[in-house]
């Protein structure tokens, strides 16, 4: 439905994107489809759902690197 740019699929795709228990590739495809359907309107969903997840992942990586014995500080 996303590749067909069917706006009726937006709600279902948003739900998939929000579901942290869903497989990452499924969420990736949902995000891609939403971007295709909603265009600029997708930015709201992106910043509300995806961006905080990315920030927490980056934060976790930085902490792991900070405590890694091979990394010079």
CSV table of C-alpha atoms in Angstrom, one decimal:
chain,number,residue,atom,x,y,z
A,1,UNK,CA,0.0,0.0,0.0
A,2,UNK,CA,2.9,2.3,0.7
A,3,UNK,CA,4.4,1.9,-2.7
A,4,UNK,CA,1.0,2.6,-4.2
A,5,UNK,CA,1.1,5.8,-2.1
A,6,UNK,CA,-2.3,5.0,-0.7
A,7,UNK,CA,-3.0,7.5,2.0
A,8,UNK,CA,-5.4,5.0,3.7
A,9,UNK,CA,-2.4,3.0,4.7
A,10,UNK,CA,-0.8,5.9,6.7
A,11,UNK,CA,-2.4,4.9,10.0
A,12,UNK,CA,-1.5,1.3,9.8
A,13,UNK,CA,2.1,2.1,8.7
A,14,UNK,CA,2.4,4.6,11.6
A,15,UNK,CA,1.3,1.9,14.1
A,16,UNK,CA,4.0,-0.4,12.7
A,17,UNK,CA,6.6,2.2,13.0
A,18,UNK,CA,5.6,2.9,16.6
A,19,UNK,CA,5.7,-0.8,17.6
A,20,UNK,CA,9.1,-1.4,19.2
A,21,UNK,CA,8.5,-5.2,19.2
A,22,UNK,CA,8.2,-5.2,15.4
A,23,UNK,CA,11.2,-6.4,13.4
A,24,UNK,CA,13.5,-3.5,12.5
A,25,UNK,CA,13.3,-4.3,8.8
A,26,UNK,CA,9.5,-4.1,8.9
A,27,UNK,CA,9.7,-0.8,10.7
A,28,UNK,CA,12.2,0.4,8.1
A,29,UNK,CA,9.8,-0.5,5.3
A,30,UNK,CA,6.9,1.2,7.1
A,31,UNK,CA,9.0,4.4,7.5
A,32,UNK,CA,10.0,4.3,3.8
A,33,UNK,CA,6.4,3.8,2.7
A,34,UNK,CA,5.2,6.6,5.0
A,35,UNK,CA,7.8,9.0,3.6
A,36,UNK,CA,6.6,8.1,0.1
A,37,UNK,CA,2.9,8.6,1.0
A,38,UNK,CA,3.0,11.6,3.3
A,39,UNK,CA,6.1,13.4,2.1
A,40,UNK,CA,6.8,16.5,4.2
A,41,UNK,CA,4.0,15.6,6.6
A,42,UNK,CA,6.0,12.5,7.5
A,43,UNK,CA,8.6,14.7,9.2
A,44,UNK,CA,6.2,15.1,12.2
A,45,UNK,CA,6.0,11.3,12.7
A,46,UNK,CA,9.7,11.0,12.1
A,47,UNK,CA,10.7,13.5,14.7
A,48,UNK,CA,8.1,12.2,17.2
A,49,UNK,CA,8.9,8.5,16.9
A,50,UNK,CA,12.1,7.7,15.1
A,51,UNK,CA,14.4,10.6,16.2
A,52,UNK,CA,14.2,9.8,19.9
A,53,UNK,CA,15.1,6.2,19.2
A,54,UNK,CA,18.1,7.2,17.2
A,55,UNK,CA,19.3,9.5,19.9
A,56,UNK,CA,19.0,6.8,22.6
A,57,UNK,CA,21.0,4.4,20.3
A,58,UNK,CA,23.7,7.0,19.7
A,59,UNK,CA,23.8,7.7,23.5
A,60,UNK,CA,24.2,4.0,24.2
A,61,UNK,CA,27.0,3.5,21.7
A,62,UNK,CA,28.9,6.5,23.2
A,63,UNK,CA,28.7,5.1,26.7
A,64,UNK,CA,29.9,1.7,25.5
A,65,UNK,CA,32.8,3.3,23.7
A,66,UNK,CA,33.7,5.5,26.7
A,67,UNK,CA,34.1,2.4,28.9
A,68,UNK,CA,35.8,0.2,26.2
A,69,UNK,CA,39.4,-0.5,27.3
A,70,UNK,CA,40.9,-0.1,23.8
A,71,UNK,CA,39.5,3.4,23.3
A,72,UNK,CA,41.9,6.2,24.4
A,73,UNK,CA,40.2,9.2,26.1
